[in-house]
mmCIF file of C-alpha atoms and ligand atoms in Angstrom:
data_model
loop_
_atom_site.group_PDB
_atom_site.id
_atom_site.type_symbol
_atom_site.label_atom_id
_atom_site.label_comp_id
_atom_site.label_asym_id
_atom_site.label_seq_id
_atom_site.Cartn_x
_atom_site.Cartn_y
_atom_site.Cartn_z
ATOM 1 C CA UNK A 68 -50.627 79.282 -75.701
ATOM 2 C CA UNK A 69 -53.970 79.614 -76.646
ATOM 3 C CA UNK A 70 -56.684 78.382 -73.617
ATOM 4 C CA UNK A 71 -58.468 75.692 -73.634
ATOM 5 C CA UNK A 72 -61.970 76.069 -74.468
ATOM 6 C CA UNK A 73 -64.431 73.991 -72.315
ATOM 7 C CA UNK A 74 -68.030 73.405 -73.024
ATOM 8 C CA UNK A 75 -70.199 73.185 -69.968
ATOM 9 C CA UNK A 76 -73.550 70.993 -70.722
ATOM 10 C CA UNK A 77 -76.726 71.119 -68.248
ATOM 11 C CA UNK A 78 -78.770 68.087 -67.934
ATOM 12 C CA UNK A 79 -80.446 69.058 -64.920
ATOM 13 C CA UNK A 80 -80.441 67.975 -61.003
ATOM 14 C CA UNK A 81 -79.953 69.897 -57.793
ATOM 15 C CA UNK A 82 -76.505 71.454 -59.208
ATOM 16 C CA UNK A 83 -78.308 73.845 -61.390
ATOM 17 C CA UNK A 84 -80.949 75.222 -58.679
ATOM 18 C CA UNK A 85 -81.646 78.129 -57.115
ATOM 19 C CA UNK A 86 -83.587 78.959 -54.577
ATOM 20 C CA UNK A 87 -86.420 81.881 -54.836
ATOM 21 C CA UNK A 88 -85.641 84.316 -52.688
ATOM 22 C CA UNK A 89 -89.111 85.119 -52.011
ATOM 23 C CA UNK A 90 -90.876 81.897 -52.366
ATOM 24 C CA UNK A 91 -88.113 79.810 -50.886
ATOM 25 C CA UNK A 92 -88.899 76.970 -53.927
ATOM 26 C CA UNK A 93 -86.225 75.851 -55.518
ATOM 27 C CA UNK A 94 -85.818 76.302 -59.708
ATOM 28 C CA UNK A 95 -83.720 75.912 -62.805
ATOM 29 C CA UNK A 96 -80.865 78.373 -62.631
ATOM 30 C CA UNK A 97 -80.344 80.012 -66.201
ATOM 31 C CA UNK A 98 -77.312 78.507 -67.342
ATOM 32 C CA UNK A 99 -77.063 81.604 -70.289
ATOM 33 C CA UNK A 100 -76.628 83.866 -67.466
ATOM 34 C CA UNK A 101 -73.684 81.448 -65.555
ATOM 35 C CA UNK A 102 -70.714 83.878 -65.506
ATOM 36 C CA UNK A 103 -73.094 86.426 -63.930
ATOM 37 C CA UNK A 104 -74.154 84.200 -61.711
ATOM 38 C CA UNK A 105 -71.147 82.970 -60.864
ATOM 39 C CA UNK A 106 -67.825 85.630 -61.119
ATOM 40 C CA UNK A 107 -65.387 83.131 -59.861
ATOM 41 C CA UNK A 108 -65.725 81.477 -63.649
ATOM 42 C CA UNK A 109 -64.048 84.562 -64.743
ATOM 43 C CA UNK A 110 -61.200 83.934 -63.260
ATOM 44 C CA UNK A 111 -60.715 80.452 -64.782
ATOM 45 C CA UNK A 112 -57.828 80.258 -67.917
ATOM 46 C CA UNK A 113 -60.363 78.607 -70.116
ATOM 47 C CA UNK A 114 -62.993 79.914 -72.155
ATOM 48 C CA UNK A 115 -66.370 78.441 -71.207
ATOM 49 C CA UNK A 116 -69.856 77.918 -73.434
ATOM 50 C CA UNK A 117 -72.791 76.265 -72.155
ATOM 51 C CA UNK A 118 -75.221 74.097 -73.600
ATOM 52 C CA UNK A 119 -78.650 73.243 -71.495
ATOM 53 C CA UNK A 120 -81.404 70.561 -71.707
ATOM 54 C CA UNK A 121 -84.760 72.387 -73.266
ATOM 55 C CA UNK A 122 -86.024 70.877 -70.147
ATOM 56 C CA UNK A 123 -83.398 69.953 -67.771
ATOM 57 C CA UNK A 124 -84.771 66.313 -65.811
ATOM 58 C CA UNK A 125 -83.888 65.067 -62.393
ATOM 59 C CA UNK A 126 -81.869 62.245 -62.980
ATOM 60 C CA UNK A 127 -84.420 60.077 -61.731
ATOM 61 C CA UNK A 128 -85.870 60.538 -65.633
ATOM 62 C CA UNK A 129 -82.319 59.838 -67.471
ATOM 63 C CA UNK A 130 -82.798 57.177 -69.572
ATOM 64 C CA UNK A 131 -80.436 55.972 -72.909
ATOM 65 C CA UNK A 132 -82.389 58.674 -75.291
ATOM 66 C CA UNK A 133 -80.788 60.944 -72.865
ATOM 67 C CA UNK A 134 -77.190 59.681 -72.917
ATOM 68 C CA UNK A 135 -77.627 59.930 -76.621
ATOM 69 C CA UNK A 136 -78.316 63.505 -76.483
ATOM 70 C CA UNK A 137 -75.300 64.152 -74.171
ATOM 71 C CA UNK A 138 -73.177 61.540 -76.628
ATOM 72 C CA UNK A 139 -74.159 63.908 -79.835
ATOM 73 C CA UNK A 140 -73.936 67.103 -78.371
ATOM 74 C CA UNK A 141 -69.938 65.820 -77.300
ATOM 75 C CA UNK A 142 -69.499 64.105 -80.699
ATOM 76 C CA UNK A 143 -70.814 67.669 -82.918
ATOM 77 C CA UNK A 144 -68.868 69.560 -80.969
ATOM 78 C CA UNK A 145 -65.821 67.714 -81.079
ATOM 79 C CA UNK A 146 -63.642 69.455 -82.363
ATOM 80 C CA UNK A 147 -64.102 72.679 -81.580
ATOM 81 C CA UNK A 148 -64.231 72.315 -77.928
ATOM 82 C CA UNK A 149 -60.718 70.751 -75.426
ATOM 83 C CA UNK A 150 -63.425 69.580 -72.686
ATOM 84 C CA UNK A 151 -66.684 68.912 -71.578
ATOM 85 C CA UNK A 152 -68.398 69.260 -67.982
ATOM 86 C CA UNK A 153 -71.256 67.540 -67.621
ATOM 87 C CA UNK A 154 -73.573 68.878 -64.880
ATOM 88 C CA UNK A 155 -76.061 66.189 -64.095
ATOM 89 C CA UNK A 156 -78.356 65.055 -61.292
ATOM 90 C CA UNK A 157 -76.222 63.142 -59.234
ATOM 91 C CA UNK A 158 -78.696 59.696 -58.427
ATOM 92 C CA UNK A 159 -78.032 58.242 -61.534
ATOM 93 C CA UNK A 160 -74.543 60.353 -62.550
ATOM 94 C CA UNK A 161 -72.906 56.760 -62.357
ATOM 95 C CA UNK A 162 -74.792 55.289 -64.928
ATOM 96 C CA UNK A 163 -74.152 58.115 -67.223
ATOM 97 C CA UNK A 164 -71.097 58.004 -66.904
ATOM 98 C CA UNK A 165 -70.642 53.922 -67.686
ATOM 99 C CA UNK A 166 -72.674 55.045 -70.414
ATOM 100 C CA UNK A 167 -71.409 57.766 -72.397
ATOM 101 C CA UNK A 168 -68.012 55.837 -71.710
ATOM 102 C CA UNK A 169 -69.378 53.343 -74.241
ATOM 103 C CA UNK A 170 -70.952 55.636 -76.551
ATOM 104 C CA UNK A 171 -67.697 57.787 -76.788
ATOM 105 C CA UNK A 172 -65.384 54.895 -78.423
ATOM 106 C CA UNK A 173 -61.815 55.840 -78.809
ATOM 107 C CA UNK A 174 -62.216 59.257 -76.709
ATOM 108 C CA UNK A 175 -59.247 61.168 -76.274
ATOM 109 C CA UNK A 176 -60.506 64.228 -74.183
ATOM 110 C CA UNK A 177 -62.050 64.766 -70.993
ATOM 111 C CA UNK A 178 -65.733 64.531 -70.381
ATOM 112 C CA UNK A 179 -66.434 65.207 -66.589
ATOM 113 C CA UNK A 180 -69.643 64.911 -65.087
ATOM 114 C CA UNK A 181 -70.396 66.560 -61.644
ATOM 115 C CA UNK A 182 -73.110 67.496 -59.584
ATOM 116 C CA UNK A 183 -74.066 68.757 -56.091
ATOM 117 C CA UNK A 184 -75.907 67.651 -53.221
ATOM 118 C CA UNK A 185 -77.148 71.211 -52.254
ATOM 119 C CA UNK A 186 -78.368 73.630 -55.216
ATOM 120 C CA UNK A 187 -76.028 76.438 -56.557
ATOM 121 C CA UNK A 188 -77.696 78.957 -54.815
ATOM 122 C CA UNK A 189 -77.625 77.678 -51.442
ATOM 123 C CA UNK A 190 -75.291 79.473 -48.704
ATOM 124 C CA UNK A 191 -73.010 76.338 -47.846
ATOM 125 C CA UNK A 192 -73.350 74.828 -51.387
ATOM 126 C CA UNK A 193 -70.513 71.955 -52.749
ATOM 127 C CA UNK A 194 -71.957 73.068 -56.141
ATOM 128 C CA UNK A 195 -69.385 76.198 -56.203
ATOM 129 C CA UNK A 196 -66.587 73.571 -55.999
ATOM 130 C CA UNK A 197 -67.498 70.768 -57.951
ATOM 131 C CA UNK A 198 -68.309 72.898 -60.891
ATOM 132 C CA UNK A 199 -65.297 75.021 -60.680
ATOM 133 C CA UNK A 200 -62.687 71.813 -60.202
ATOM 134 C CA UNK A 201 -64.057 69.855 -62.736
ATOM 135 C CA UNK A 202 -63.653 72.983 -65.769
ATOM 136 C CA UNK A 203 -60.605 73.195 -64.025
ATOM 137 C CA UNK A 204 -59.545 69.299 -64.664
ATOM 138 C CA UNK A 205 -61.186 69.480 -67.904
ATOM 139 C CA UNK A 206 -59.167 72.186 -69.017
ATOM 140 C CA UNK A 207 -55.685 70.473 -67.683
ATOM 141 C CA UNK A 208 -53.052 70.403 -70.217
ATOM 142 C CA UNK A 209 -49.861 68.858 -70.783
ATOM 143 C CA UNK A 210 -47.462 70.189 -74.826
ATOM 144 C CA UNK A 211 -50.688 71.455 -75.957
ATOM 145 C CA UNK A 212 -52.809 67.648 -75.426
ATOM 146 C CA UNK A 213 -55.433 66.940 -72.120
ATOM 147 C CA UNK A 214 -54.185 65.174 -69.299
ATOM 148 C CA UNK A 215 -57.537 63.590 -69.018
ATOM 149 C CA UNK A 216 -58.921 61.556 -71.752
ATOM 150 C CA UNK A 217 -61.986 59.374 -70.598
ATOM 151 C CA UNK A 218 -65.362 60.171 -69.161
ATOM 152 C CA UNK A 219 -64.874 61.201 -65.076
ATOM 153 C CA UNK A 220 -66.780 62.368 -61.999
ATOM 154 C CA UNK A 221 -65.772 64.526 -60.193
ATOM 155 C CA UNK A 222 -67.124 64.966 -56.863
ATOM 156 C CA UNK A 223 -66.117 66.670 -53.433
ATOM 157 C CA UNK A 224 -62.497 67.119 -54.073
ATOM 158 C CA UNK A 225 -62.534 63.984 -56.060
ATOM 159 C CA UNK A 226 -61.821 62.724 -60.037
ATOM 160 C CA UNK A 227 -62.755 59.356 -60.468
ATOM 161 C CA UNK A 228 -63.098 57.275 -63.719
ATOM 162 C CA UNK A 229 -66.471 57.714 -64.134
ATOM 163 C CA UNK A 230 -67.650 53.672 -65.209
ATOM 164 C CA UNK A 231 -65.943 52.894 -61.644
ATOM 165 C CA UNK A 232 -67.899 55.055 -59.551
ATOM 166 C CA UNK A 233 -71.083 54.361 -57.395
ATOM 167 C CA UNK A 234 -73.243 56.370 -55.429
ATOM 168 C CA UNK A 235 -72.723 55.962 -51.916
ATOM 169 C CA UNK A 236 -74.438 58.515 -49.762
ATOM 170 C CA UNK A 237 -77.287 60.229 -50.440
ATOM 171 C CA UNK A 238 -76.538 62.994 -47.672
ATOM 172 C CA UNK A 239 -72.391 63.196 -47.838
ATOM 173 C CA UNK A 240 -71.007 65.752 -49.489
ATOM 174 C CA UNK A 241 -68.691 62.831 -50.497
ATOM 175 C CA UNK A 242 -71.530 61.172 -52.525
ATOM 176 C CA UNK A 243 -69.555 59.153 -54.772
ATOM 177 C CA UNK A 244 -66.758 56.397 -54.413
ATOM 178 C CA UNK A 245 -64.526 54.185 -56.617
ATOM 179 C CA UNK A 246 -64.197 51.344 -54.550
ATOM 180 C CA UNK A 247 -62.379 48.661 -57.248
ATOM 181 C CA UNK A 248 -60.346 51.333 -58.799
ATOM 182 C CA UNK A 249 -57.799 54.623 -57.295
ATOM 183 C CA UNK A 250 -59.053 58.259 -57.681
ATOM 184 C CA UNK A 251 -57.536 59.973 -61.071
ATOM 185 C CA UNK A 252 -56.680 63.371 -59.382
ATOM 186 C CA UNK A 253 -57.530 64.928 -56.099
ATOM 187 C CA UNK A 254 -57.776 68.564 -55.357
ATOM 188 C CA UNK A 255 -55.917 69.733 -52.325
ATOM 189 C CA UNK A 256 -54.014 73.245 -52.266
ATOM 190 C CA UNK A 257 -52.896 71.683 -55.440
ATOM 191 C CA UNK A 258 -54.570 69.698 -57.956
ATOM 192 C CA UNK A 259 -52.795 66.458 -57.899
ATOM 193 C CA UNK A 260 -53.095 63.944 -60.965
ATOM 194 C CA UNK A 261 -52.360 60.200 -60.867
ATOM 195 C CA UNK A 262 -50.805 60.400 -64.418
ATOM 196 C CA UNK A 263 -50.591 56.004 -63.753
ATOM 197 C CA UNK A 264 -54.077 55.320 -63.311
ATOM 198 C CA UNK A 265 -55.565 57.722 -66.296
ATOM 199 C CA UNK A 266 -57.126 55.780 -69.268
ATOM 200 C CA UNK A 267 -54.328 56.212 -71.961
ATOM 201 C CA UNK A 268 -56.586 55.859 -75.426
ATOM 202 C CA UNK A 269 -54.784 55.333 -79.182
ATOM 203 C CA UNK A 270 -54.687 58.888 -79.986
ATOM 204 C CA UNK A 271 -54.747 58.246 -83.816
ATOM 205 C CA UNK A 272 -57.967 56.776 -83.469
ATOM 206 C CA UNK A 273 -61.182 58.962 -84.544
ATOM 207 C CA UNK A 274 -63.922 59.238 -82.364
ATOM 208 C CA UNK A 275 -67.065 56.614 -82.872
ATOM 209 C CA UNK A 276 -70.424 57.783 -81.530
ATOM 210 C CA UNK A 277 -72.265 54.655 -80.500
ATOM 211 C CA UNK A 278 -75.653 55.697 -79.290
ATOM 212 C CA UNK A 279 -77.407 52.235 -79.977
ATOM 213 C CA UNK A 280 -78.494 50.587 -76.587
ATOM 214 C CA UNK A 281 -80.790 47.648 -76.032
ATOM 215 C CA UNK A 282 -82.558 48.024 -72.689
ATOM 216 C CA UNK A 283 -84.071 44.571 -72.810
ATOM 217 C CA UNK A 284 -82.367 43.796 -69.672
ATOM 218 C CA UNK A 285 -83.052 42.994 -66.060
ATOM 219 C CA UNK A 286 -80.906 42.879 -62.962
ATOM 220 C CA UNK A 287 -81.707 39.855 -60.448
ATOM 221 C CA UNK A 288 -80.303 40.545 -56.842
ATOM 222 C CA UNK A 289 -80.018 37.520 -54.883
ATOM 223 C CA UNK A 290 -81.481 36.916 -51.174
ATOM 224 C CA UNK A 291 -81.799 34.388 -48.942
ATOM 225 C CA UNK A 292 -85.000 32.876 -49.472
ATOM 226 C CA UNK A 293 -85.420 33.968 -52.933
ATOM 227 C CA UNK A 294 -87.902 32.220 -55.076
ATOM 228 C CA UNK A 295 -88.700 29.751 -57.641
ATOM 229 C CA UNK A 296 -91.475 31.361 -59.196
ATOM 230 C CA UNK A 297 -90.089 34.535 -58.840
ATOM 231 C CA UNK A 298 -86.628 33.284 -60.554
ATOM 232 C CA UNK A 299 -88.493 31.477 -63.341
ATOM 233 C CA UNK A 300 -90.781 34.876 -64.042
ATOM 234 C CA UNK A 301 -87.599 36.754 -64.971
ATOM 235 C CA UNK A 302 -85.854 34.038 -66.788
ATOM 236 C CA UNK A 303 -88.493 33.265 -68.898
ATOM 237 C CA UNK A 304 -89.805 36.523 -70.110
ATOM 238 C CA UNK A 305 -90.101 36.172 -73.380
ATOM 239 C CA UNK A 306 -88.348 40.155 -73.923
ATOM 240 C CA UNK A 307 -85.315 39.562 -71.929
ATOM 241 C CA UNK A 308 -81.851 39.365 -73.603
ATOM 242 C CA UNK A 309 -79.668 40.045 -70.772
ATOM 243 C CA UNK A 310 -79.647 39.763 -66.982
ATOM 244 C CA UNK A 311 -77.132 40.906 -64.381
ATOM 245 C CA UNK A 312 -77.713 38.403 -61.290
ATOM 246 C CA UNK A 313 -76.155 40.689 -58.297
ATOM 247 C CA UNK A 314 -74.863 37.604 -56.027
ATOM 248 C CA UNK A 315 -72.868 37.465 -52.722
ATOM 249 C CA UNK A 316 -69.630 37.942 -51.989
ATOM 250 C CA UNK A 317 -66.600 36.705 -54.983
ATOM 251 C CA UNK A 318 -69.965 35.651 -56.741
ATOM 252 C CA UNK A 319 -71.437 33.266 -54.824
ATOM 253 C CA UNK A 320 -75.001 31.960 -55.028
ATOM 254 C CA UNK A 321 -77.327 29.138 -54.001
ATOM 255 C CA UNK A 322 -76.661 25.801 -54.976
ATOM 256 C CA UNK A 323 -80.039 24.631 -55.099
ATOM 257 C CA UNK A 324 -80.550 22.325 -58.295
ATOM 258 C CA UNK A 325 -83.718 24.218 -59.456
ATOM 259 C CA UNK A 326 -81.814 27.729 -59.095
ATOM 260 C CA UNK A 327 -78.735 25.821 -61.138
ATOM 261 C CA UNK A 328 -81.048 24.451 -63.445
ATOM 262 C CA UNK A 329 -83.370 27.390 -64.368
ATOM 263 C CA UNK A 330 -80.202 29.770 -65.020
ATOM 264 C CA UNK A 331 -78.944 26.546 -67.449
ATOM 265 C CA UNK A 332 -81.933 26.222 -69.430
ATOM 266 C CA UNK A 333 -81.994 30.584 -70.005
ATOM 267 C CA UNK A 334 -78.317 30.477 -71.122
ATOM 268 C CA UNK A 335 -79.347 27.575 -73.560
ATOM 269 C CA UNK A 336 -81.740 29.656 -74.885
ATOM 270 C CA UNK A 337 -79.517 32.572 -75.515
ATOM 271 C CA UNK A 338 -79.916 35.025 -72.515
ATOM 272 C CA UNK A 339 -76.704 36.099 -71.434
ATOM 273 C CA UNK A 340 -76.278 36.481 -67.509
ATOM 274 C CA UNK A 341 -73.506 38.449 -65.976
ATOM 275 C CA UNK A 342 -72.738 37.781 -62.475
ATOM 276 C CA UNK A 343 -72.020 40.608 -60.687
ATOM 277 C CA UNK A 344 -71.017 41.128 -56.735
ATOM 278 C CA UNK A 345 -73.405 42.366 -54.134
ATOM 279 C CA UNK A 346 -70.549 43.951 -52.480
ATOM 280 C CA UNK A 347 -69.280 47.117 -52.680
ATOM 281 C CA UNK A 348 -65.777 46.035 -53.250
ATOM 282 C CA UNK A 349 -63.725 43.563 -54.436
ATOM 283 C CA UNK A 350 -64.356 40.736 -57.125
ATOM 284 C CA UNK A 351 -66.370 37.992 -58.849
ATOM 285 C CA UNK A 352 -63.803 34.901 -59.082
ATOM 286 C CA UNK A 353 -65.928 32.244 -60.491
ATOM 287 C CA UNK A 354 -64.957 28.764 -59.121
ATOM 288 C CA UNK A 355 -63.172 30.063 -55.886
ATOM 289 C CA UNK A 356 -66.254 28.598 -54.092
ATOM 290 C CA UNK A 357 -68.055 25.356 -54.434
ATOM 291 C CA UNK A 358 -71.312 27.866 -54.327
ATOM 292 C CA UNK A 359 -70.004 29.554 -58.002
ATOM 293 C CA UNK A 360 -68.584 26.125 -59.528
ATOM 294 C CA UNK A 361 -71.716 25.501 -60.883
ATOM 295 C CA UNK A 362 -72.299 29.372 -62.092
ATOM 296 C CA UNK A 363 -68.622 29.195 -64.139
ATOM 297 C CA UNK A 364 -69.762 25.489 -65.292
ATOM 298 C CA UNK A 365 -73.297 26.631 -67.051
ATOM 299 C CA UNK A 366 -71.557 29.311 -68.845
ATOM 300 C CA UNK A 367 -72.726 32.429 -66.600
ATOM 301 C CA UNK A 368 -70.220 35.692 -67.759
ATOM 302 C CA UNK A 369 -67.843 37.182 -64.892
ATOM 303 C CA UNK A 370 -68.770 40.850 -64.362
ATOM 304 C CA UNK A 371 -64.932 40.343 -62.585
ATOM 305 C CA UNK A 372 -65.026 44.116 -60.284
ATOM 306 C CA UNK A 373 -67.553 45.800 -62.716
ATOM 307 C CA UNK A 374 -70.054 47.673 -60.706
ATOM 308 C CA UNK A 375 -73.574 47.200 -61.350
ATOM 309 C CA UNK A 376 -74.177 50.545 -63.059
ATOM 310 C CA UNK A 377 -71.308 49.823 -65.733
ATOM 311 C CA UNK A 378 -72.764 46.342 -66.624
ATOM 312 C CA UNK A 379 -75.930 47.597 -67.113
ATOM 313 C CA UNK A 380 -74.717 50.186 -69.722
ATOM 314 C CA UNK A 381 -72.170 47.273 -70.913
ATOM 315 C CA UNK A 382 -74.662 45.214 -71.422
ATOM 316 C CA UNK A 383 -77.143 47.347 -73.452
ATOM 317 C CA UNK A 384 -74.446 48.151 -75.370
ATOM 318 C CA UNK A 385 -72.683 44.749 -76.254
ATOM 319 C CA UNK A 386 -76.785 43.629 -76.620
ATOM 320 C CA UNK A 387 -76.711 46.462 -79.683
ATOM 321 C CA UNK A 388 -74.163 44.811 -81.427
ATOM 322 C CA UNK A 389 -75.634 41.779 -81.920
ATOM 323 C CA UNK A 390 -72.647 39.166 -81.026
ATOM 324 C CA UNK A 391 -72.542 35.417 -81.135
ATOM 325 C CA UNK A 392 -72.552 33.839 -77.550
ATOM 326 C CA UNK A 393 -69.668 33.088 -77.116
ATOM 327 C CA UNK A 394 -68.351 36.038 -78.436
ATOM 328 C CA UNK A 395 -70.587 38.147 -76.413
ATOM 329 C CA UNK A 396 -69.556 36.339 -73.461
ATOM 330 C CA UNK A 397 -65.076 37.241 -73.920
ATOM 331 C CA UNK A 398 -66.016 40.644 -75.212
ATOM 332 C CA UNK A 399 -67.743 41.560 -71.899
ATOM 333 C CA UNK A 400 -65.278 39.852 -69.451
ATOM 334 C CA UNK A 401 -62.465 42.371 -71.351
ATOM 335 C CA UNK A 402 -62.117 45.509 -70.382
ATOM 336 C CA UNK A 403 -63.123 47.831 -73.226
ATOM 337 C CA UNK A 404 -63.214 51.458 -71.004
ATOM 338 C CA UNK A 405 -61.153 50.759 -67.889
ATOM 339 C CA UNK A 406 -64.603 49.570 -66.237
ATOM 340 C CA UNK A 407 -63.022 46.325 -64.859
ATOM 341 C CA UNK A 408 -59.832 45.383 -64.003
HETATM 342 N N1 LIG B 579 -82.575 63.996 -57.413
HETATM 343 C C1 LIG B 579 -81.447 64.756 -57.878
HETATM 344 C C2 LIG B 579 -81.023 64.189 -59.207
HETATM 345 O O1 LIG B 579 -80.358 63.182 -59.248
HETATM 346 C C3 LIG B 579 -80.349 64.725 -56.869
HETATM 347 C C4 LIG B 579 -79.113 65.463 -57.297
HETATM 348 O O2 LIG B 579 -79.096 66.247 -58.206
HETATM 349 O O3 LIG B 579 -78.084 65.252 -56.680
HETATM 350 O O4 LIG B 579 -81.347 64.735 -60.223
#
């Protein structure tokens, strides 16, 4: 059996730091010099090549040029590679993930981003870890095929579909959670896979790089006391395609005519709103309450259990394609990448 060869791409963030021993300053660890750096690689039963950012970015700067890099780089090297780890800043890791899950259409190997919350170099470090488990996952096989085949993050002992997963802690070790959706795999003394919930793609299908993203978009999160002329600023920009409005509870928002009315006249005129919880977990359910009636009625699009970070890549995405309304509006509420249930 021949091992699986895994291709390890930097982006950047806190993962790949080190600090300077004399100045104390943290700085970009040299990712040609990794297995140095790192022995315990070596004893891994993959082969690994890396692949680093000219300049790697907090993830603060990630933007959809970025994700396009990361898309190409995993579509070139296709072939030649079993797995990809993709070591990124973990702020906006979530988003990343929901996007590249779009841009990688019909993806039949793993891509697994990870990060760290302390830098590599750092005594008590989870980079060690997280790096080392998610090659590992990456590199899982089953007859010759990967187990996992769908974009992941893996994160303090956890694999999570990646366009499920939200950034909950900004101190935890356990940074990330998948609150609409079970883990994939959890490493314990063993690494444990839940073979059910993995993604389970038409293997005969080639892989489609789809880097086109519209970020004409806006996200509206609902308070009480929220404003007309705030409301009516956003709604009728003259630039804005799509808006996610982030409303309470199963999707719940004011009932006030001139809120009703000014989402109405936007979806006339073509923008196409996605409603999307304010809550962690759980569900839109359009129509459960009197307070989303009028929501379902106008013709606003159920984000259903999406997270915020996957609608925003869904709907740049869906925006690139250019579909009718209506069709727009079925395509989103279907799942396309296991991002909603
Ligand atoms: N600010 C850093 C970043 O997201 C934090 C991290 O790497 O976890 O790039």
């Amino acid at each position: 059996m021949q091992k699986p060869n895994i291709l390890l791409i930097y982006t950047g963030g806190t993962i790949g730091m080190i600090k300077d021993a004399d100045s104390g300053a943290l700085k970009a660890f040299d990712f040609d010099n990794l297995l140095d750096k790192i022995p315990e690689l070596r004893l891994l039963d993959c082969n690994i090549e890396t692949k680093s950012f000219k300049s790697p970015i907090d993830s603060s700067n990630m933007n959809p040029e970025y994700w396009a890099v990361i898309a190409k780089i995993i579509s070139n090297q296709y072939n030649t590679f079993d797995g990809f780890v993709v070591l990124h800043g973990s702020d906006t890791m979530s988003y990343s993930a929901s996007a590249l899950s779009f841009m990688l259409e019909n993806l039949s190997k793993p891509v697994i981003f990870t990060g760290s919350q302390l830098p590599i170099g750092d005594l008590r470090t989870d980079a060690k870890e997280n790096l080392i488990t998610s090659i590992q996952m990456a590199s899982l096989q089953n007859k010759g095929e990967p187990v996992i085949k769908e974009v992941c993050l893996y994160f303090e002992y956890k694999l999570y579909r990646g366009n499920r997963t939200t950034k909950i802690n900004a101190e935890h070790f356990e940074a990330f959670d998948s609150l609409n959706y079970p883990h994939l795999a959890e490493s314990g003394v063993h690494l444990n896979v839940n073979t059910e919930y993995l993604l389970k793609p038409n293997l005969g299908k080639e892989l489609i790089l789809r880097t086109a993203m519209d970020t004409n978009i806006g996200i509206l999160k609902l308070f009480p006391g929220i404003s007309k002329p705030i409301v009516e600023a956003v709604l009728r920009s003259q630039l804005i395609k799509g808006l996610i409005i982030e409303t309470y509870g199963s999707g719940n928002a004011t009932t006030e005519s001139w809120f009703v009315d000014l989402l109405e006249e936007a979806i006339n005129k073509g923008l196409h709103i996605v409603n999307v919880t304010q809550c962690a977990g759980g569900s839109v359910a359009m129509g459960q309450y009197e307070t989303s009636s009028q929501l379902k009625r106008i013709g606003v699009i159920s984000g259903k259990d999406i997270t915020t970070e996957a609608a925003v890549a869904k709907l740049m995405y869906l925006l690139s394609k250019n579909l009718e309304t209506k069709d727009f509006k079925t395509t989103f509420e279907t799942p396309l990448r296991g991002e909603m249930t």
